[in-house]
Short mmCIF file of C-alpha atoms and ligand atoms in Angstrom, two decimals:
data_model
loop_
_atom_site.label_atom_id
_atom_site.label_comp_id
_atom_site.label_asym_id
_atom_site.label_seq_id
_atom_site.Cartn_x
_atom_site.Cartn_y
_atom_site.Cartn_z
CA MET A 1 68.32 37.44 21.99
CA HIS A 2 66.69 33.80 21.36
CA GLU A 3 67.72 31.92 24.35
CA TYR A 4 66.62 28.05 25.52
CA GLY A 5 67.99 26.13 28.11
CA LEU A 6 70.55 24.81 25.55
CA PHE A 7 70.44 27.26 22.71
CA ALA A 8 71.11 30.95 22.36
CA PHE A 9 70.59 33.20 18.89
CA GLN A 10 71.00 36.92 18.08
CA ASP A 11 68.57 36.95 15.00
CA LYS A 12 66.73 34.97 12.58
CA ALA A 13 69.31 35.88 10.20
CA GLU A 14 72.40 34.07 12.48
CA VAL A 15 69.55 31.16 12.80
CA LEU A 16 69.05 30.80 8.62
CA ALA A 17 73.04 31.36 8.06
CA LYS A 18 74.13 28.76 10.62
CA SER A 19 71.89 26.27 9.81
CA LYS A 20 72.89 26.58 6.54
CA GLU A 21 76.47 26.24 7.11
CA PHE A 22 75.79 23.66 9.92
CA TRP A 23 72.60 22.05 8.41
CA ASN A 24 71.34 22.36 4.85
CA PRO A 25 72.17 24.22 3.10
CA GLY A 26 69.72 23.03 0.09
CA LYS A 27 67.14 23.35 2.22
CA THR A 28 67.36 26.31 4.12
CA GLN A 29 67.68 28.15 0.38
CA PHE A 30 64.62 26.82 -0.72
CA TRP A 31 62.50 27.85 1.85
CA ILE A 32 64.07 31.48 1.83
CA ASP A 33 64.11 31.58 -2.51
CA SER A 34 60.21 30.88 -1.65
CA GLY A 35 59.41 33.63 0.06
CA ILE A 36 58.87 31.07 2.79
CA PRO A 37 61.78 31.92 5.89
CA LEU A 38 60.04 29.93 8.37
CA VAL A 39 61.71 28.83 11.47
CA ILE A 40 58.90 27.47 14.14
CA ASP A 41 59.46 28.49 17.22
CA ARG A 42 56.48 28.11 19.54
CA ARG A 43 53.69 25.49 18.44
CA GLU A 44 50.43 24.54 20.32
CA ASP A 45 47.33 23.44 19.00
CA TYR A 46 46.97 24.19 15.42
CA PHE A 47 49.23 27.56 15.47
CA ILE A 48 53.04 27.18 14.96
CA TYR A 49 55.23 30.85 15.47
CA ASP A 50 57.82 31.74 12.94
CA MET A 51 60.40 32.82 15.02
CA SER A 52 59.22 36.32 14.32
CA GLY A 53 56.18 35.65 16.48
CA LYS A 54 53.89 35.51 12.85
CA ARG A 55 50.99 33.25 13.93
CA LEU A 56 50.63 30.36 11.39
CA ILE A 57 47.63 27.99 11.16
CA ASP A 58 49.28 24.30 9.84
CA VAL A 59 46.96 22.81 7.59
CA HIS A 60 50.61 20.44 6.86
CA LEU A 61 50.56 18.52 9.85
CA ASN A 62 53.91 17.11 9.03
CA GLY A 63 51.39 15.53 6.84
CA GLY A 64 48.81 13.75 9.65
CA THR A 65 51.87 14.16 12.02
CA TYR A 66 50.01 16.71 13.99
CA ASN A 67 46.60 15.85 13.77
CA LEU A 68 45.54 15.50 17.50
CA GLY A 69 47.47 19.48 17.07
CA HIS A 70 50.24 20.71 18.37
CA ARG A 71 51.76 19.62 22.00
CA ASN A 72 48.16 18.05 22.59
CA PRO A 73 48.08 18.03 26.49
CA GLU A 74 46.49 14.73 26.58
CA VAL A 75 50.01 13.32 24.98
CA VAL A 76 52.07 15.29 26.85
CA GLN A 77 50.74 14.60 30.58
CA ALA A 78 51.43 10.56 29.07
CA ILE A 79 54.04 10.93 28.61
CA THR A 80 55.19 12.65 30.93
CA VAL A 81 53.90 10.18 34.29
CA ALA A 82 55.13 7.79 31.62
CA MET A 83 58.76 9.41 32.25
CA GLN A 84 58.61 8.52 35.80
CA ARG A 85 59.07 5.20 35.27
CA PHE A 86 59.99 4.44 31.43
CA ASP A 87 62.30 6.02 28.92
CA ILE A 88 62.90 4.15 25.74
CA GLY A 89 63.61 0.90 26.53
CA ASN A 90 65.23 -2.53 25.56
CA HIS A 91 63.55 -3.75 22.24
CA HIS A 92 65.39 -7.23 22.52
CA PHE A 93 62.56 -8.22 25.29
CA PRO A 94 58.80 -8.93 26.18
CA SER A 95 57.40 -5.21 27.36
CA LEU A 96 54.13 -3.78 28.76
CA ALA A 97 54.56 -0.57 26.96
CA ARG A 98 55.04 -2.19 23.01
CA THR A 99 52.46 -5.35 24.46
CA ALA A 100 49.17 -3.22 24.91
CA LEU A 101 49.58 -0.46 21.57
CA ALA A 102 50.57 -4.03 19.85
CA GLU A 103 46.77 -5.33 21.66
CA ALA A 104 45.89 -2.52 20.65
CA LEU A 105 46.38 -1.68 17.19
CA VAL A 106 45.27 -5.86 16.32
CA ARG A 107 42.33 -4.25 18.12
CA THR A 108 40.94 -1.67 16.06
CA ALA A 109 42.06 -2.97 12.92
CA PRO A 110 40.46 -4.81 9.49
CA PRO A 111 40.46 -8.65 11.47
CA ASN A 112 42.59 -10.29 9.62
CA LEU A 113 45.46 -8.20 10.96
CA THR A 114 46.95 -9.66 14.03
CA LYS A 115 50.62 -8.95 14.83
CA VAL A 116 52.04 -5.74 14.87
CA VAL A 117 56.39 -4.56 13.85
CA TYR A 118 57.36 -1.11 15.19
CA GLY A 119 59.50 0.73 13.58
CA SER A 120 61.48 4.48 14.97
CA GLY A 121 59.28 5.84 11.11
CA GLY A 122 57.45 5.72 8.34
CA GLY A 123 60.11 4.74 5.63
CA GLU A 124 61.93 1.98 8.70
CA ALA A 125 58.11 0.89 8.75
CA ILE A 126 57.76 0.69 5.15
CA ASP A 127 61.57 -1.33 5.30
CA ILE A 128 59.77 -3.51 7.25
CA ALA A 129 56.62 -4.34 5.24
CA LEU A 130 58.62 -5.01 1.79
CA LYS A 131 60.25 -7.43 3.92
CA THR A 132 57.25 -8.76 5.33
CA ALA A 133 55.94 -9.25 2.10
CA ARG A 134 58.91 -11.24 0.64
CA HIS A 135 59.72 -13.61 3.37
CA ALA A 136 56.05 -14.48 3.44
CA THR A 137 55.95 -15.14 -0.84
CA GLN A 138 59.52 -16.05 -1.32
CA ARG A 139 59.32 -13.40 -4.34
CA ARG A 140 61.35 -10.55 -4.76
CA ARG A 141 59.36 -7.47 -7.11
CA ILE A 142 57.54 -4.58 -5.26
CA VAL A 143 54.94 -2.70 -7.40
CA SER A 144 53.81 0.82 -6.32
CA ILE A 145 52.83 3.37 -9.00
CA VAL A 146 54.71 6.31 -10.76
CA LYS A 147 54.95 9.00 -8.45
CA ALA A 148 54.54 6.84 -5.42
CA TYR A 149 56.14 7.94 -2.11
CA HIS A 150 56.77 5.47 0.94
CA GLY A 151 59.31 7.47 2.82
CA HIS A 152 63.23 7.12 2.46
CA THR A 153 64.57 4.10 3.56
CA GLY A 154 66.92 1.10 1.81
CA LEU A 155 63.82 -0.69 -0.19
CA ALA A 156 61.34 2.23 0.79
CA VAL A 157 63.15 5.09 -1.78
CA ALA A 158 63.33 2.54 -4.36
CA THR A 159 59.39 2.13 -4.67
CA GLY A 160 59.60 6.28 -5.00
CA ASP A 161 59.54 9.03 -7.76
CA ASP A 162 63.26 8.74 -9.47
CA ARG A 163 64.25 12.46 -8.68
CA PHE A 164 64.80 10.63 -4.82
CA SER A 165 66.09 7.42 -5.91
CA LYS A 166 68.32 8.77 -8.68
CA LEU A 167 70.31 10.42 -5.83
CA PHE A 168 71.36 7.59 -4.12
CA LEU A 169 71.81 4.80 -6.42
CA ALA A 170 68.32 3.56 -5.75
CA ASP A 171 66.45 3.49 -8.32
CA ARG A 172 66.55 -0.47 -8.94
CA PRO A 173 63.60 -0.86 -11.52
CA GLU A 174 63.86 -4.35 -12.21
CA GLU A 175 62.80 -5.26 -8.58
CA PHE A 176 60.71 -2.74 -7.84
CA PRO A 177 59.01 -1.97 -11.15
CA HIS A 178 56.55 1.36 -11.30
CA VAL A 179 52.74 1.54 -12.90
CA PRO A 180 50.76 4.67 -13.54
CA PHE A 181 47.92 5.24 -10.78
CA ASN A 182 43.99 4.50 -11.74
CA ASP A 183 45.24 2.01 -14.01
CA VAL A 184 44.08 -1.38 -14.02
CA ASP A 185 45.45 -3.29 -16.71
CA ALA A 186 48.51 -1.87 -16.32
CA MET A 187 48.60 -3.51 -12.80
CA ASP A 188 47.66 -6.49 -13.88
CA GLN A 189 50.19 -6.80 -15.84
CA ALA A 190 53.36 -5.92 -14.06
CA LEU A 191 51.72 -8.76 -11.51
CA ARG A 192 50.59 -11.22 -14.04
CA GLY A 193 54.55 -13.05 -14.02
CA ARG A 194 53.30 -14.44 -10.54
CA ASP A 195 57.06 -13.13 -9.48
CA VAL A 196 55.23 -10.29 -7.49
CA ALA A 197 56.03 -9.82 -3.89
CA ALA A 198 53.76 -6.90 -3.32
CA VAL A 199 51.43 -3.74 -4.53
CA ILE A 200 52.35 -0.94 -1.70
CA MET A 201 49.80 1.93 -2.49
CA GLU A 202 48.66 4.36 -0.42
CA THR A 203 44.96 4.50 -0.09
CA ILE A 204 45.27 8.14 -1.28
CA PRO A 205 48.57 9.48 -2.86
CA ALA A 206 49.76 12.23 -0.52
CA THR A 207 52.82 13.48 -1.92
CA TYR A 208 51.36 13.03 -5.69
CA GLY A 209 48.56 15.49 -4.46
CA PHE A 210 45.98 13.08 -3.71
CA PRO A 211 44.31 12.10 -6.61
CA LEU A 212 41.48 9.58 -5.64
CA PRO A 213 41.22 6.47 -6.50
CA ALA A 214 38.85 5.65 -8.86
CA PRO A 215 35.98 3.72 -7.70
CA GLY A 216 36.69 -0.28 -7.43
CA TYR A 217 40.08 0.64 -8.71
CA LEU A 218 42.33 -0.09 -5.06
CA GLU A 219 39.74 -3.08 -5.34
CA ALA A 220 40.86 -3.71 -8.63
CA VAL A 221 44.15 -3.68 -7.82
CA LYS A 222 43.23 -6.03 -3.91
CA ALA A 223 41.45 -8.62 -6.21
CA LEU A 224 44.93 -9.08 -8.71
CA CYS A 225 46.68 -9.63 -5.49
CA GLU A 226 44.42 -12.74 -5.09
CA LYS A 227 44.75 -13.35 -8.52
CA TYR A 228 48.71 -13.91 -9.01
CA GLY A 229 49.52 -13.86 -5.07
CA SER A 230 51.35 -10.94 -4.49
CA LEU A 231 50.01 -9.02 -1.03
CA TYR A 232 48.48 -6.01 -0.57
CA ILE A 233 50.52 -3.95 1.72
CA ALA A 234 48.67 -0.11 2.99
CA ASP A 235 50.02 3.12 3.04
CA GLU A 236 48.25 4.33 5.50
CA VAL A 237 50.56 6.68 7.10
CA GLN A 238 48.35 9.71 6.22
CA THR A 239 45.52 8.16 5.40
CA GLY A 240 45.49 6.83 8.84
CA LEU A 241 43.76 7.41 11.82
CA MET A 242 40.78 9.56 11.15
CA ARG A 243 41.45 11.69 8.48
CA THR A 244 38.99 10.17 5.47
CA GLY A 245 36.44 10.18 8.85
CA GLU A 246 37.75 6.41 9.62
CA LEU A 247 40.32 4.89 11.75
CA TRP A 248 41.79 2.88 8.31
CA GLY A 249 41.17 4.39 5.06
CA ILE A 250 41.39 1.70 3.27
CA THR A 251 38.67 0.07 5.37
CA LYS A 252 35.96 2.36 3.42
CA HIS A 253 37.22 0.45 0.01
CA GLY A 254 36.05 -2.15 2.18
CA ILE A 255 39.70 -4.28 1.62
CA GLU A 256 40.99 -6.02 4.04
CA PRO A 257 44.81 -4.99 3.35
CA ASP A 258 47.81 -8.02 3.88
CA ILE A 259 50.21 -5.46 5.72
CA LEU A 260 49.25 -2.04 6.50
CA VAL A 261 51.53 0.51 7.80
CA THR A 262 50.68 3.06 9.79
CA GLY A 263 53.06 6.07 11.12
CA LYS A 264 53.50 10.10 11.31
CA GLY A 265 49.99 11.14 13.53
CA ILE A 266 50.70 8.28 15.57
CA SER A 267 52.97 9.68 17.71
CA GLY A 268 50.95 11.63 18.81
CA GLY A 269 53.35 14.28 17.15
CA MET A 270 54.85 14.37 20.19
CA TYR A 271 57.58 10.16 20.49
CA PRO A 272 58.38 8.55 16.59
CA ILE A 273 57.14 6.05 16.37
CA ALA A 274 56.32 3.84 13.76
CA ALA A 275 54.11 0.42 13.32
CA VAL A 276 53.19 -2.58 10.86
CA LEU A 277 49.95 -4.12 10.94
CA VAL A 278 50.83 -7.59 9.76
CA SER A 279 47.93 -10.85 8.38
CA GLU A 280 48.84 -13.99 9.89
CA ALA A 281 49.96 -15.86 6.99
CA ALA A 282 52.13 -12.76 6.13
CA ALA A 283 53.83 -13.33 9.65
CA GLY A 284 55.71 -16.43 9.54
CA TRP A 285 59.31 -14.34 10.11
CA LEU A 286 58.73 -13.27 13.51
CA THR A 287 58.45 -17.23 14.98
CA GLU A 288 60.49 -18.45 12.71
CA ASP A 289 63.56 -15.44 13.50
CA GLY A 290 61.99 -12.74 15.44
CA PHE A 291 65.24 -11.16 15.62
CA GLY A 292 64.99 -10.70 11.18
CA HIS A 293 64.45 -6.79 11.53
CA ILE A 294 66.27 -5.25 15.07
CA SER A 295 65.73 -1.97 15.94
CA THR A 296 66.44 -0.17 18.53
CA PHE A 297 64.43 3.10 18.79
CA GLY A 298 61.76 1.09 17.08
CA GLY A 299 58.27 0.64 18.81
CA ALA A 300 60.75 2.90 22.14
CA GLU A 301 58.29 2.44 24.93
CA LEU A 302 57.65 6.33 25.34
CA GLY A 303 56.18 6.41 21.71
CA CYS A 304 54.21 3.45 22.96
CA ILE A 305 52.85 5.45 25.42
CA ALA A 306 52.41 8.83 22.45
CA ALA A 307 50.45 6.03 20.31
CA LEU A 308 48.31 4.83 22.95
CA LYS A 309 46.64 8.25 24.18
CA THR A 310 46.31 8.77 19.70
CA LEU A 311 44.69 5.70 19.47
CA GLU A 312 42.28 6.24 22.83
CA ILE A 313 41.72 9.29 21.40
CA VAL A 314 40.72 8.98 17.89
CA ASN A 315 38.67 6.59 18.70
CA ARG A 316 36.27 8.53 21.05
CA PRO A 317 33.01 8.94 19.13
CA GLN A 318 33.37 12.72 19.59
CA THR A 319 36.53 13.07 17.86
CA ARG A 320 34.37 10.68 14.86
CA SER A 321 31.81 13.20 14.82
CA MET A 322 33.75 16.85 14.82
CA VAL A 323 36.22 15.47 11.39
CA HIS A 324 32.64 14.43 9.67
CA TYR A 325 32.10 18.56 10.39
CA ILE A 326 34.82 19.59 9.91
CA ALA A 327 34.99 17.82 6.75
CA ASP A 328 31.74 19.00 5.37
CA ARG A 329 32.08 22.40 6.20
CA ILE A 330 35.42 22.61 5.03
CA GLY A 331 34.27 20.98 1.71
CA ARG A 332 31.29 23.28 1.64
CA GLY A 333 34.01 25.92 2.65
CA MET A 334 36.09 25.22 -1.36
CA ARG A 335 33.35 24.60 -2.98
CA GLU A 336 32.42 28.55 -2.52
CA ILE A 337 35.72 29.84 -3.19
CA GLN A 338 36.02 27.66 -6.28
CA ALA A 339 32.88 28.94 -8.07
CA THR A 340 34.97 32.69 -8.09
CA TYR A 341 37.48 31.27 -9.86
CA PRO A 342 36.48 28.14 -11.77
CA ASP A 343 38.97 28.76 -13.90
CA TRP A 344 42.33 28.88 -11.97
CA PHE A 345 40.67 26.38 -8.43
CA VAL A 346 40.49 23.77 -11.29
CA SER A 347 39.26 20.91 -8.60
CA ILE A 348 39.33 20.10 -4.75
CA ARG A 349 39.98 16.05 -4.09
CA GLN A 350 38.53 15.25 -0.90
CA ASP A 351 37.89 12.51 1.29
CA GLY A 352 37.79 13.42 5.07
CA VAL A 353 39.99 16.63 5.98
CA VAL A 354 42.21 14.59 3.51
CA LEU A 355 42.09 17.63 0.64
CA GLY A 356 44.59 18.51 -2.88
CA LEU A 357 43.53 22.20 -3.93
CA GLU A 358 44.63 21.99 -7.36
CA PHE A 359 45.36 25.16 -9.96
CA ASP A 360 45.49 25.46 -13.41
CA HIS A 361 49.60 26.52 -13.18
CA PRO A 362 52.39 23.74 -13.51
CA GLN A 363 53.59 25.80 -10.33
CA GLY A 364 49.92 26.46 -9.17
CA ALA A 365 50.47 25.32 -5.06
CA LYS A 366 53.65 27.47 -4.56
CA HIS A 367 52.03 30.25 -5.17
CA VAL A 368 49.04 29.98 -2.56
CA MET A 369 51.33 28.12 -0.81
CA ARG A 370 53.33 31.20 -0.30
CA GLN A 371 50.26 33.55 -0.66
CA LEU A 372 48.40 31.75 2.26
CA TYR A 373 51.83 32.03 4.56
CA GLU A 374 51.66 36.03 3.46
CA ASN A 375 48.22 35.14 5.07
CA GLY A 376 48.90 33.13 8.35
CA VAL A 377 48.06 29.85 7.26
CA TRP A 378 50.85 26.88 6.42
CA ALA A 379 49.65 24.86 3.60
CA ILE A 380 52.47 22.81 1.93
CA PHE A 381 52.55 22.19 -2.05
CA SER A 382 52.70 18.48 -3.47
CA THR A 383 56.55 17.84 -4.31
CA LEU A 384 55.74 15.57 -6.57
CA ASP A 385 52.82 17.39 -8.41
CA PRO A 386 52.89 21.59 -7.51
CA ARG A 387 49.62 21.89 -9.28
CA VAL A 388 48.41 20.49 -6.04
CA LEU A 389 48.31 22.07 -3.12
CA GLN A 390 47.75 19.68 0.16
CA TYR A 391 45.29 20.89 2.41
CA LYS A 392 45.51 18.62 5.90
CA PRO A 393 43.27 20.22 8.42
CA GLY A 394 43.27 19.07 11.66
CA ILE A 395 40.31 16.32 13.32
CA LEU A 396 40.01 18.56 16.15
CA LEU A 397 39.98 21.56 14.99
CA GLU A 398 37.85 24.10 16.77
CA PRO A 399 34.26 25.52 14.29
CA GLU A 400 35.59 29.37 15.26
CA LEU A 401 39.53 28.36 13.68
CA VAL A 402 37.25 26.40 10.36
CA GLU A 403 36.27 30.07 9.64
CA GLU A 404 39.05 31.64 10.05
CA LEU A 405 41.11 29.06 7.91
CA LEU A 406 38.39 29.21 5.28
CA ASP A 407 38.77 33.08 5.26
CA ARG A 408 41.68 32.99 4.74
CA THR A 409 42.14 30.81 2.49
CA GLU A 410 40.13 32.75 -0.06
CA VAL A 411 41.99 35.68 0.63
CA ALA A 412 45.36 33.69 -0.13
CA ILE A 413 43.00 32.50 -3.51
CA ALA A 414 42.49 35.23 -5.35
CA LYS A 415 45.24 36.71 -4.32
CA ALA A 416 47.58 34.31 -5.81
CA HIS A 417 45.45 34.09 -8.54
CA ARG A 418 46.04 38.05 -9.06
CA GLU A 419 49.76 36.91 -8.53
CA VAL A 420 49.83 34.21 -11.75
CA ALA A 421 47.63 36.79 -13.44
CA ARG A 422 50.37 38.88 -13.42
CA LEU A 423 53.54 37.68 -14.11
CA GLY A 424 51.70 35.06 -17.11
CA ARG A 425 51.36 31.48 -17.47
CA ARG A 426 55.54 30.55 -17.70
CA ALA A 427 55.85 32.22 -14.36
CA GLY A 428 57.54 29.53 -11.70
C1 LIG B 1 52.24 8.17 2.64
C2 LIG B 1 53.98 7.75 3.15
N1 LIG B 1 55.22 6.92 3.37
C3 LIG B 1 55.80 7.23 4.06
C4 LIG B 1 56.25 7.80 4.90
C5 LIG B 1 57.96 8.25 5.08
O1 LIG B 1 57.51 8.42 6.75
P1 LIG B 1 59.27 9.28 7.58
O2 LIG B 1 59.28 9.85 6.56
O3 LIG B 1 58.73 8.98 8.93
O4 LIG B 1 60.31 7.33 7.43
C6 LIG B 1 55.31 8.97 4.52
C7 LIG B 1 56.41 10.58 4.42
O5 LIG B 1 56.23 11.66 4.26
C8 LIG B 1 54.34 9.01 4.00
O6 LIG B 1 54.01 10.59 3.40
#
């Protein structure tokens, strides 16, 4: 019997059966069929524990949500103390926590970003960014890349892959054209008509498998935006908060985006919140009609407290040096593994602790994911390119755990190689 407060289940089989019955049959069955019948129970530090007790090192981190580890003690402490005084708050009024977080975000952002709008999650924040760009430019079109992923809310979903927009009849190719990544000419063509409100771009596109921007590409896109009067929206939901070794990945390109979106990790993994940082020039609607975007949970005060503590932790000098150490060690370890399997493990895409590991098989990353799972590591394949495994170590990983992670990864990559060879190249 697995009991916890408000609920009790006989065993894992019952949870999986009821999950299919009452929650999400498609998703539950997908994981069962993938050989990963994971029901995460306890969690702490960079470990998650299946109901069976099986321990996994988490290098999925939900895209950086658990950047600081699960239930980071400092974040837990900050929220616990705050709960003696605050709750979600009243979103219509000025608030202590919302104001303090907005100031902290602005002070650590590129200098042109001066205002903060809150959402309850990344998708909502992307919608806010797109609405802001439309208001500021009085243009409707939004350009994103092919295989973009910016969330599943009303506007965000239209910027992404057809798989998710068509399902809900939300594909709008006229308003939301998609251009190939790393193709400056295609971007020029898309913007040339001077009818585009904004280009939205992840600094490294996560769900596409972290293909790195070609040298000068993002800079060229920004220059085109300026030339044609479109805004540049940096989606830093996965690349922000020190994951590239800088607070915001986009600053490594010397770009001052007109709008920057953060989510996931800003929650400290404890209380949902997302934020949109906006330049003064694009922020007009906040003065014209401050009620232009209303969200009961957007900027929830407990979320602001979690975010303030998160920002404080990621901005510590020792956190920065830790990220650089981990990135360097993991990079070297990966290159060593790759040298053993050059025809199977064909490329390493890396910027800081953002890594995409590419395998020479159409579903290669799914095989590696499953072998990693068997070997005590949880990392997820890239939904929009299943050859590539997303590999996202936490920014506070202890050196011993880094070594254990590399050892386990090497074993899993070797086993997946043998498995794929056995199944032949048509294995799915
Ligand atoms: C780059 C990026 N932007 C936006 C989102 C949407 O965030 P959320 O799932 O919190 O709505 C995601 C989610 O995975 C993401 O990876």
